[in-house]
mmCIF file of C-alpha atoms and ligand atoms in Angstrom:
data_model
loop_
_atom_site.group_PDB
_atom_site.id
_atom_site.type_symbol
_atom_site.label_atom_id
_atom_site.label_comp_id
_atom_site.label_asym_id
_atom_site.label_seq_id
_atom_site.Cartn_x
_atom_site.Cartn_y
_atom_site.Cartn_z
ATOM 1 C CA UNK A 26 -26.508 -32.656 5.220
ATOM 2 C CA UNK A 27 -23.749 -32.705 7.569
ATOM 3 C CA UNK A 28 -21.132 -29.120 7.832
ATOM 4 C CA UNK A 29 -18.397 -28.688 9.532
ATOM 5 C CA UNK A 30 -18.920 -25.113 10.281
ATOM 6 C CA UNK A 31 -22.336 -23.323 10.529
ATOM 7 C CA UNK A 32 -22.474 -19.700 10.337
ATOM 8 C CA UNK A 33 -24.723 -17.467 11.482
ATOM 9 C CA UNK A 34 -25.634 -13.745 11.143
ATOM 10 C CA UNK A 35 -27.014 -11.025 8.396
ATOM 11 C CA UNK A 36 -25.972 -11.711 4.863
ATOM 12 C CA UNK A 37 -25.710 -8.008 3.019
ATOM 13 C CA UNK A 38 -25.371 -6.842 -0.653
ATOM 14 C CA UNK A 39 -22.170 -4.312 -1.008
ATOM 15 C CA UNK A 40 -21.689 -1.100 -3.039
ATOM 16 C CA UNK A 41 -17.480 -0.436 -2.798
ATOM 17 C CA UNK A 42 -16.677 2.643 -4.079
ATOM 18 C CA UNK A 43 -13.849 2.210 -6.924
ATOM 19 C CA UNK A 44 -11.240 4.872 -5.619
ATOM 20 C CA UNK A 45 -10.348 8.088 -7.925
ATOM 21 C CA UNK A 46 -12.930 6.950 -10.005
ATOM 22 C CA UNK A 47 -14.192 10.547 -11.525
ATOM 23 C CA UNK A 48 -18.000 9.065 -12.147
ATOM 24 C CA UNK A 49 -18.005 7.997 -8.525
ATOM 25 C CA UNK A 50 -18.951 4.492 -9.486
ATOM 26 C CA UNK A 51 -19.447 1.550 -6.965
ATOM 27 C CA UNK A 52 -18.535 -2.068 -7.333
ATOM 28 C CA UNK A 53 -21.458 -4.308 -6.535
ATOM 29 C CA UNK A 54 -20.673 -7.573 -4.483
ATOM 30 C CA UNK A 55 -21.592 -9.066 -1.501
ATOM 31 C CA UNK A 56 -20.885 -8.765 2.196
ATOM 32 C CA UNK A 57 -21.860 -9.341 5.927
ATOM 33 C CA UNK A 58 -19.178 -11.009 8.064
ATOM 34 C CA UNK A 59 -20.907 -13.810 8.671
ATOM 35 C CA UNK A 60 -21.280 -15.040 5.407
ATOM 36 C CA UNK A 61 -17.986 -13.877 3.982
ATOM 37 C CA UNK A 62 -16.649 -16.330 6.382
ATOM 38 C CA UNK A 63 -19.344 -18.980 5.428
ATOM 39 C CA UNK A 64 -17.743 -18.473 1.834
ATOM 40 C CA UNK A 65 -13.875 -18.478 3.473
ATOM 41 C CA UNK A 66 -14.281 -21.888 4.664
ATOM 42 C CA UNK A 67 -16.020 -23.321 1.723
ATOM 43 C CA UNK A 68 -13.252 -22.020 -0.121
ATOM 44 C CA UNK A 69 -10.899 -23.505 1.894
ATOM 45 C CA UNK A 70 -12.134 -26.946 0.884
ATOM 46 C CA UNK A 71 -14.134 -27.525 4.204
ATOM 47 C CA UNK A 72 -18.022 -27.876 4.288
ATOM 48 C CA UNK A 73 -19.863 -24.759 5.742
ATOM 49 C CA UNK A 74 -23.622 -23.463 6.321
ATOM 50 C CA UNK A 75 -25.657 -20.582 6.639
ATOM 51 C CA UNK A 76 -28.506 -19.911 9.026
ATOM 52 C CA UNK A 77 -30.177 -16.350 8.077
ATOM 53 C CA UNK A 78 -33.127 -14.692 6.488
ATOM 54 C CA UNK A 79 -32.905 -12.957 3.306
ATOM 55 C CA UNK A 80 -35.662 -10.588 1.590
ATOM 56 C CA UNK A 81 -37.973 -12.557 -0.885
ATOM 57 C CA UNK A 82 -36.158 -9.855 -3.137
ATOM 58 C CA UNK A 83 -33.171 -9.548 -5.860
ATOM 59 C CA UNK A 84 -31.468 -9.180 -3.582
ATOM 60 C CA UNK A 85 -32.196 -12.369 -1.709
ATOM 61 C CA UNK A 86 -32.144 -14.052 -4.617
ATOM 62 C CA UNK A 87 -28.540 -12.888 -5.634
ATOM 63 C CA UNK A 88 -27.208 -13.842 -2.480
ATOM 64 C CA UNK A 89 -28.822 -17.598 -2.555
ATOM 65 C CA UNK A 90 -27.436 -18.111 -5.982
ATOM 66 C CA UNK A 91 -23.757 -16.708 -4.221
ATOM 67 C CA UNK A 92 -24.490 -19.494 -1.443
ATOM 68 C CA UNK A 93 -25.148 -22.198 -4.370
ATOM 69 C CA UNK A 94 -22.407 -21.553 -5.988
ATOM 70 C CA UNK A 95 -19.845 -21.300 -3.477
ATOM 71 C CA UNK A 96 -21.062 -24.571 -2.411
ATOM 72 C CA UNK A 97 -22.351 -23.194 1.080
ATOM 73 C CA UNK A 98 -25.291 -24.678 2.561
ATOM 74 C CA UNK A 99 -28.332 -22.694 2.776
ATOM 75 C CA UNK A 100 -30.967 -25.092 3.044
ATOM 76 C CA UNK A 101 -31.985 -23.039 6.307
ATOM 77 C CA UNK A 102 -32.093 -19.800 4.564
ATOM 78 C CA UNK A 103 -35.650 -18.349 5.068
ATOM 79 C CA UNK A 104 -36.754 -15.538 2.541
ATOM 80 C CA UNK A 105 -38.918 -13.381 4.718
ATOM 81 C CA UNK A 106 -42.073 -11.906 2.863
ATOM 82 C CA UNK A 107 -42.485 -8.610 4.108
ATOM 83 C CA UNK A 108 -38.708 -7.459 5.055
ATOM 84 C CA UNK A 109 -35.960 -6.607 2.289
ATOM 85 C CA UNK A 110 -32.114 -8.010 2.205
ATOM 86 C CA UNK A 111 -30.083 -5.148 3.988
ATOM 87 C CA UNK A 112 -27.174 -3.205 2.158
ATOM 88 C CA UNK A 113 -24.039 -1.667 3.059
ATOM 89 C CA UNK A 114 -21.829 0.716 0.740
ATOM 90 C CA UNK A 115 -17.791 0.993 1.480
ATOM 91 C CA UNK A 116 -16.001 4.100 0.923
ATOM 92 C CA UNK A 117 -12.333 4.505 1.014
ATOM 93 C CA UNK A 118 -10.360 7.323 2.131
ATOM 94 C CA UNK A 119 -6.511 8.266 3.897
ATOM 95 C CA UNK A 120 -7.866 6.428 7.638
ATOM 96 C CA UNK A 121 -9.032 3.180 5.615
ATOM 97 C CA UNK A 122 -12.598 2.354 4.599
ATOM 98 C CA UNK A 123 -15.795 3.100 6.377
ATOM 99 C CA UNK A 124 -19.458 1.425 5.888
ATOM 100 C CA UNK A 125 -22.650 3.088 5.066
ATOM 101 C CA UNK A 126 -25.607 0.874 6.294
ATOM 102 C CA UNK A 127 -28.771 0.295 5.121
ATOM 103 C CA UNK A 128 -30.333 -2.756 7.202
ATOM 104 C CA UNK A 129 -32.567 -0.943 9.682
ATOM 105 C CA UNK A 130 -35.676 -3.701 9.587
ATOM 106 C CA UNK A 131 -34.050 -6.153 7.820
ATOM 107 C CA UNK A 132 -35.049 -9.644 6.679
ATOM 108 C CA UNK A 133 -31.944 -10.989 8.576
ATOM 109 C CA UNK A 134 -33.089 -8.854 11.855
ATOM 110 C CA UNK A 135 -36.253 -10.273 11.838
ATOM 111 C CA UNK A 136 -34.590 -14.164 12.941
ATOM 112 C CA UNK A 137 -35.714 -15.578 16.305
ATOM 113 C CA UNK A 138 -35.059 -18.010 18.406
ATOM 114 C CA UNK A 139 -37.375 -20.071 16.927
ATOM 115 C CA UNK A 140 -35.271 -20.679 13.661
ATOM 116 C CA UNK A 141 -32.623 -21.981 15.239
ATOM 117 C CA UNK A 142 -33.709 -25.439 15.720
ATOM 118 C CA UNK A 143 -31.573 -28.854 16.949
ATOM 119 C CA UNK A 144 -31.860 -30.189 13.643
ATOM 120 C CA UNK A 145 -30.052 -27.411 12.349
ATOM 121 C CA UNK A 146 -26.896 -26.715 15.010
ATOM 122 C CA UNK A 147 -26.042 -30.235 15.611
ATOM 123 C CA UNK A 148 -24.962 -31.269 12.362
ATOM 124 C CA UNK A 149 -21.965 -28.703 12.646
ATOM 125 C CA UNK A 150 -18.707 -29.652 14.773
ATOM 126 C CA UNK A 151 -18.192 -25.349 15.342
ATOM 127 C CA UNK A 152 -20.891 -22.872 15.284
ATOM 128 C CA UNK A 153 -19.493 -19.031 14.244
ATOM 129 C CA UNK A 154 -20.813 -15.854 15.258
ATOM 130 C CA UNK A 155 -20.355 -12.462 15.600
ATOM 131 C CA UNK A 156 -21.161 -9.324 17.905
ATOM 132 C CA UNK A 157 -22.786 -7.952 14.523
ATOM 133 C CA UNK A 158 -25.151 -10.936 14.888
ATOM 134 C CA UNK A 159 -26.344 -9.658 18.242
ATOM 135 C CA UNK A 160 -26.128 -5.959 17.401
ATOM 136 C CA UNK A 161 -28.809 -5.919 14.248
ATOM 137 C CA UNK A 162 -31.750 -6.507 16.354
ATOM 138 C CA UNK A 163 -33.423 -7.607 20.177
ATOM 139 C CA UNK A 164 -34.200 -10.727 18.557
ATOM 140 C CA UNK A 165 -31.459 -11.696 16.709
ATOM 141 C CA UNK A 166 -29.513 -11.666 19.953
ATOM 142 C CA UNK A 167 -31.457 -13.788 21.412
ATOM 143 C CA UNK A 168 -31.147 -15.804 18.023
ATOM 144 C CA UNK A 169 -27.433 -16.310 18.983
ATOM 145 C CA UNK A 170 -27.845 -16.930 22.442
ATOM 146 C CA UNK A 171 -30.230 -19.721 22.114
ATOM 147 C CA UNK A 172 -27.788 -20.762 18.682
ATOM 148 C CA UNK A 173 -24.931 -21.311 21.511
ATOM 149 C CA UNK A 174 -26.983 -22.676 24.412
ATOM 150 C CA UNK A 175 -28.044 -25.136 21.341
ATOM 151 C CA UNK A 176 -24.323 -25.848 19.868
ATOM 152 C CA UNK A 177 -23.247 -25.830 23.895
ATOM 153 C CA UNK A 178 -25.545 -29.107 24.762
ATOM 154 C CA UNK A 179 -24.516 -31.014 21.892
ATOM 155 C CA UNK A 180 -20.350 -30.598 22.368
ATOM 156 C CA UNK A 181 -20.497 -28.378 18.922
ATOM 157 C CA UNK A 182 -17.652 -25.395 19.540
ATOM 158 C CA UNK A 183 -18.368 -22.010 19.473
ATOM 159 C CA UNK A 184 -16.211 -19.598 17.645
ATOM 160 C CA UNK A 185 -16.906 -15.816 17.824
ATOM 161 C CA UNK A 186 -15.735 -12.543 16.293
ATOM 162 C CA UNK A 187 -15.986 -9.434 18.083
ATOM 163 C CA UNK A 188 -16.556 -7.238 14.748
ATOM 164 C CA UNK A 189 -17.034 -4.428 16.835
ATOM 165 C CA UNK A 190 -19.765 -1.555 14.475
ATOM 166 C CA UNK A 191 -20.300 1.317 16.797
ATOM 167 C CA UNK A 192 -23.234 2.429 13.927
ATOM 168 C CA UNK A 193 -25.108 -0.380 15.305
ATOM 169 C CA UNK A 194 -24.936 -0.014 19.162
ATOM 170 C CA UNK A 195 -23.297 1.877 21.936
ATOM 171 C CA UNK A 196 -19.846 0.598 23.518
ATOM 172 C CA UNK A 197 -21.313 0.024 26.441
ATOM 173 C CA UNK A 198 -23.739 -1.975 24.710
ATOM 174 C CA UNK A 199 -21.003 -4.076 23.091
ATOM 175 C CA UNK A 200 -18.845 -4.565 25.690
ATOM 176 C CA UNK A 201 -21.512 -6.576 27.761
ATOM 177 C CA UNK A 202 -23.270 -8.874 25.391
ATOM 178 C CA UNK A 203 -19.720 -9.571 24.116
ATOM 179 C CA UNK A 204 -18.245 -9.960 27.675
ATOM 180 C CA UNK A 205 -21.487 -12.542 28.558
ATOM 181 C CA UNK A 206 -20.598 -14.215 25.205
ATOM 182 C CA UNK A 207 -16.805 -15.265 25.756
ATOM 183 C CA UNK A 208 -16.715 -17.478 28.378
ATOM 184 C CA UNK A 209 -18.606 -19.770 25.661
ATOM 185 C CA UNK A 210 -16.376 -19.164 23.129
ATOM 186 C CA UNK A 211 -13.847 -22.164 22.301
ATOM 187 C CA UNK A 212 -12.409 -19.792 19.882
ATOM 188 C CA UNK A 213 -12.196 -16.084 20.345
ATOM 189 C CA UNK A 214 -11.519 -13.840 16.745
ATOM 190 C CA UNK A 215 -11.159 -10.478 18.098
ATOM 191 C CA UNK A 216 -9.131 -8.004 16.379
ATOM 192 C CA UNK A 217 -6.714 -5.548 18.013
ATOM 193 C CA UNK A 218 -8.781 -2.291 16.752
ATOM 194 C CA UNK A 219 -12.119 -3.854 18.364
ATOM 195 C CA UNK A 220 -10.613 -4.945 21.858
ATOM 196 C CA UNK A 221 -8.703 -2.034 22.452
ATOM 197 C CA UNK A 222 -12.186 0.105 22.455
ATOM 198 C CA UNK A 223 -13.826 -2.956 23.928
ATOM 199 C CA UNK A 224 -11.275 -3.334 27.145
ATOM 200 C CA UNK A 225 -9.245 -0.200 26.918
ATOM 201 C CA UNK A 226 -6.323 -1.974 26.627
ATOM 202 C CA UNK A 227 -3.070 -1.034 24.434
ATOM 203 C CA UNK A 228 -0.787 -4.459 25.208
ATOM 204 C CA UNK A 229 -1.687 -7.555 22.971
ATOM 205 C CA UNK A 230 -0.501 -9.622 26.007
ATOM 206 C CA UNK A 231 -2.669 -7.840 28.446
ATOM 207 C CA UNK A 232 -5.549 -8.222 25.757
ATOM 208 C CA UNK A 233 -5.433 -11.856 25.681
ATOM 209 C CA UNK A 234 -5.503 -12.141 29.242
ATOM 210 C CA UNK A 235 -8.301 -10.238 29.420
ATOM 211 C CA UNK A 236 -10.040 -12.322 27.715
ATOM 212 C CA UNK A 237 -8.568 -15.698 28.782
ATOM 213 C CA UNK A 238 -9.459 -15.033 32.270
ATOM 214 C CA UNK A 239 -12.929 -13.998 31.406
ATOM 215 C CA UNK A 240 -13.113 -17.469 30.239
ATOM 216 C CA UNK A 241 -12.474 -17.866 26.595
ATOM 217 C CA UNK A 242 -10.308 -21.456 25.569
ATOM 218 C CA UNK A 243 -7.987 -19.685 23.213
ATOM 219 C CA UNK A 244 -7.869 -16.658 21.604
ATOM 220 C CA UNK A 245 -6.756 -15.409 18.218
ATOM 221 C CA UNK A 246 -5.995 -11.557 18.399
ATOM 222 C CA UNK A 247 -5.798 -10.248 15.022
ATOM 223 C CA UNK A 248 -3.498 -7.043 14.569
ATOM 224 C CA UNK A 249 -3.946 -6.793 10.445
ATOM 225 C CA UNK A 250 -0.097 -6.002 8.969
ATOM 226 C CA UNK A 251 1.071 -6.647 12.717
ATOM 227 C CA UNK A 252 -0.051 -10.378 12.466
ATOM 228 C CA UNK A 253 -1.429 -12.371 14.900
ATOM 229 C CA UNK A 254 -1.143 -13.142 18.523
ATOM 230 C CA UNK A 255 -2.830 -16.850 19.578
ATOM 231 C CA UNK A 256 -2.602 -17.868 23.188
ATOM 232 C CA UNK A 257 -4.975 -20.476 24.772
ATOM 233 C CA UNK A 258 -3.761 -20.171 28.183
ATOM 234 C CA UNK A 259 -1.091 -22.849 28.504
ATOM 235 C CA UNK A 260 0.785 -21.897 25.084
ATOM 236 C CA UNK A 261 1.401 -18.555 23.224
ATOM 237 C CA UNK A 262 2.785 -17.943 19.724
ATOM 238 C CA UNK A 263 3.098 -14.255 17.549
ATOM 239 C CA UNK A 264 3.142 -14.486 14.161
ATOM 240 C CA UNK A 265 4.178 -11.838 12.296
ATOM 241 C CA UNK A 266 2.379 -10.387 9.268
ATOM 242 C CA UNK A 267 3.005 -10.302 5.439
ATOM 243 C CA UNK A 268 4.121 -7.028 3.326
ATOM 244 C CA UNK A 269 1.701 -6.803 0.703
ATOM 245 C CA UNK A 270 0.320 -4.299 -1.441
ATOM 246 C CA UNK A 271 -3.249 -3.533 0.353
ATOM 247 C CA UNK A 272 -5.381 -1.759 -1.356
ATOM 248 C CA UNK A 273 -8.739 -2.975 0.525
ATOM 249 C CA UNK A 274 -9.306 -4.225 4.101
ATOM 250 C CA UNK A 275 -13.056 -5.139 3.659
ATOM 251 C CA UNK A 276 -13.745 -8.888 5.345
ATOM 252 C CA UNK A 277 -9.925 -9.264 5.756
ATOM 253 C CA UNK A 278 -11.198 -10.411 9.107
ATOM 254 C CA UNK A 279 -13.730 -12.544 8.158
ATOM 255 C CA UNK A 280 -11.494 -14.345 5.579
ATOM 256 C CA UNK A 281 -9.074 -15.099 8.729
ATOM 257 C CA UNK A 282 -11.972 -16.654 10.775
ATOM 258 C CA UNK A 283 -12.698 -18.920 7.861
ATOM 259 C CA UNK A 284 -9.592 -19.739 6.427
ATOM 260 C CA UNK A 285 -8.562 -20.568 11.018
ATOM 261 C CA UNK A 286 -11.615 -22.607 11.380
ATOM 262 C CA UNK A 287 -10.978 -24.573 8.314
ATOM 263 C CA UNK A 288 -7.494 -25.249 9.064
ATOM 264 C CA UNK A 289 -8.224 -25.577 12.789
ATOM 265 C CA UNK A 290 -10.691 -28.304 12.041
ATOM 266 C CA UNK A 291 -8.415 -30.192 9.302
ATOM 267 C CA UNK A 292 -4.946 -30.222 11.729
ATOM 268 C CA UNK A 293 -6.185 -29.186 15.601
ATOM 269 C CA UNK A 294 -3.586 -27.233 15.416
ATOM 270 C CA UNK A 295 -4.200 -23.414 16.593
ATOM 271 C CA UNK A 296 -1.250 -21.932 15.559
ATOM 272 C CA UNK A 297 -0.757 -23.701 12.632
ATOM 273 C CA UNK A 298 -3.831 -22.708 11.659
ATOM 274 C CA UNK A 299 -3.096 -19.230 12.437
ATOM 275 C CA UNK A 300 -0.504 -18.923 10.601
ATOM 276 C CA UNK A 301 -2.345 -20.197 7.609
ATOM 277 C CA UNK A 302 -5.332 -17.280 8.291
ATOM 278 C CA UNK A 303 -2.677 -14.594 8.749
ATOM 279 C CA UNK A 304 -1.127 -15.502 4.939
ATOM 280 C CA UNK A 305 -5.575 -15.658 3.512
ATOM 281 C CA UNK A 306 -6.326 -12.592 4.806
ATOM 282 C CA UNK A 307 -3.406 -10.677 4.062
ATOM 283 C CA UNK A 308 -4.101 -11.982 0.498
ATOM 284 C CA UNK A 309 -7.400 -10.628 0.906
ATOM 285 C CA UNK A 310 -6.610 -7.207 1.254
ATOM 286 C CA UNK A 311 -5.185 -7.317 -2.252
ATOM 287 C CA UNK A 312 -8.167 -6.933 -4.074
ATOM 288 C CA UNK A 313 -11.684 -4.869 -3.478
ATOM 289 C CA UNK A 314 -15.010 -6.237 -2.426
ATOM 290 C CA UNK A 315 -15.614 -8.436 0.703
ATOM 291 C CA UNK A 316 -16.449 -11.682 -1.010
ATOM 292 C CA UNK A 317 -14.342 -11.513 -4.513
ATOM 293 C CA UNK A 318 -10.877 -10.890 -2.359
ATOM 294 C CA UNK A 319 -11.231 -14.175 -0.220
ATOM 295 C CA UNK A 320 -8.665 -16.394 -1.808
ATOM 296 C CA UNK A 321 -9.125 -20.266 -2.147
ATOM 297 C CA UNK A 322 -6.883 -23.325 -1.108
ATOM 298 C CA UNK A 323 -4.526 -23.453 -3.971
ATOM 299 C CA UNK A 324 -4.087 -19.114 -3.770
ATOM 300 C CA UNK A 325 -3.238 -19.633 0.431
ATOM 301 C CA UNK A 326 -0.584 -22.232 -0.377
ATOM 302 C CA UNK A 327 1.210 -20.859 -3.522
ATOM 303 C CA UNK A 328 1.233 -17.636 -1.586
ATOM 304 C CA UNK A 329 3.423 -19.332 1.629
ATOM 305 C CA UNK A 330 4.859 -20.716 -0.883
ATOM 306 C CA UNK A 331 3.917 -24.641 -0.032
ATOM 307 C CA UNK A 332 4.082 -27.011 -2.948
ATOM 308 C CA UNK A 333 2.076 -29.710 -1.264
ATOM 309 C CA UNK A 334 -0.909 -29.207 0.746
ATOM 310 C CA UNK A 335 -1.029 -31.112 4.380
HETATM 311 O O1 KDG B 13 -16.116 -7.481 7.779
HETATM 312 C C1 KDG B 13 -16.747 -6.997 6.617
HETATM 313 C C2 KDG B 13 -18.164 -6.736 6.983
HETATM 314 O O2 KDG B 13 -18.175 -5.742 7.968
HETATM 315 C C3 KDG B 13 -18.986 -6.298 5.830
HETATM 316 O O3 KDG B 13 -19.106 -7.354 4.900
HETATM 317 C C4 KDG B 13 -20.341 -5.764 6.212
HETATM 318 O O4 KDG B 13 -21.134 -7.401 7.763
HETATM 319 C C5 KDG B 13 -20.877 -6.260 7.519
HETATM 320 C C6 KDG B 13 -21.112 -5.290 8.575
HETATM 321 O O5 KDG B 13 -22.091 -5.466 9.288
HETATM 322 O O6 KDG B 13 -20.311 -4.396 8.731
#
């Protein structure tokens, strides 16, 4: 089966704390950036895939039926027999919300470089990863590295998000597998709270060149309710961001890479497609979970208030 975007990284199961709930209750749902942006394209209307491993658990099994049903490919889904599906839980406080991981051994940080096979990578016109990819294990970094050597020989783009998770790995750590990453990135997704750690940095402009003369093609700097800054080294555009009633940032990013690669594919248009990401995520943040917040087609376009979809 042919996608147009493949996705790759460590699918999760997510506990979000309801807020002033006196029972201290959590939400169930799903998560792991990868995935959520798997799901983000699909729901844009453009075909998408999943390359992972997932416990031969309930877990697993939830999140292959979420797959299914979202109309995601997982045909290359493994269910490992020994190692479980990782969780996460989100609480929320005054300074945002904050994850609680439980992943250590993973199915998904079991994948090698042996999963990732031609068959699989060259049916996709843009591979997208993240740092969390690399961060969850020795061998799932060298999963992505031989996933964008792969994508690289066979002209399929590579898109990456920085999704910077300093419980996983050390800055310094970070910075260089993400540094040896972007100058193969077609598309860079960092956002402003990551690459300020990542480059100590303050200035958006400064940012981008950064990273444009490191050697990424264009870069989409995401700065949440500030908007988004997308500059791909001949052109530059800002686009500001929406008021809206957040009440829950979880995979507001992610949503942004999907709804941007989905548009980006449809009009090869950067900053149209931009602008389209800034209005889905922003729409995300209205509601809780990771996965049930990432609006579709139809919720992107009434919300910029476009009768008729290009
Ligand atoms: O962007 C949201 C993700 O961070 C969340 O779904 C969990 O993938 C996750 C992670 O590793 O933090």
């Amino acid at each position: 089966m042919k996608m147009d975007v493949l996705c790759l990284g460590e699918a999760l199961i997510e506990f979000n704390q309801i807020p002033d709930d006196t029972n201290n209750t959590y939400r169930s749902g799903f998560g792991g950036d990868t995935s959520n942006t798997a799901i983000a394209v699909a729901r844009q209307e453009t075909s998408s895939g999943f390359l992972s491993k997932v416990g031969n658990d309930l877990f697993g099994r939830k999140l292959l039926e979420l797959w299914k049903r979202e109309g995601v490919d997982c045909t290359y889904v493994l269910q490992h027999p020994e190692f479980p599906t990782g969780i996460y839980f989100v609480t929320h406080d005054e300074n945002g919300h904050h994850f609680s991981y439980y992943r250590r051994g993973s199915a998904a940080s079991q994948m090698t470089p042996e999963d990732v096979t031609v068959d699989v990578v060259s049916q996709a016109k843009v591979l997208h990863l993240s740092a969390i990819t690399q961060a969850i294990s020795d061998s799932s970094r060298e999963t992505a590295i031989a996933a964008i050597h792969q994508a690289r020989k066979r002209g399929v783009k590579i898109s990456y998000d920085t999704n910077l998770r300093l419980k996983l790995w050390t800055l310094n750590q970070a910075r260089d597998v993400i540094n040896h990453v972007v100058p193969m990135c077609d598309v860079l997704l960092p956002s402003l709270d990551d690459v300020t750690s990542l480059t100590g940095l303050q200035e958006p402009k400064e940012i981008i060149d950064y990273y444009l003369k490191l050697g990424a093609k264009l870069v989409v700097l995401k700065q949440g309710e500030q908007g988004v800054l997308v500059a791909d080294g001949n052109n530059e555009c800002y686009i500001s961001g929406h008021a809206v009633k957040a009440i829950d940032a979880t995979g507001a990013g992610d949503t942004f890479d999907g709804a941007f690669l989905s548009e980006w594919l449809r009009s090869d248009d950067p900053f149209a497609a931009a602008e389209y990401a800034n209005a889905a995520a922003a729409l995300s943040t209205t509601n809780y979970g990771a996965v049930d917040s990432i609006p579709n087609r139809d919720d992107v376009a009434a919300f910029l208030g476009r009768t008729k979809r290009s």
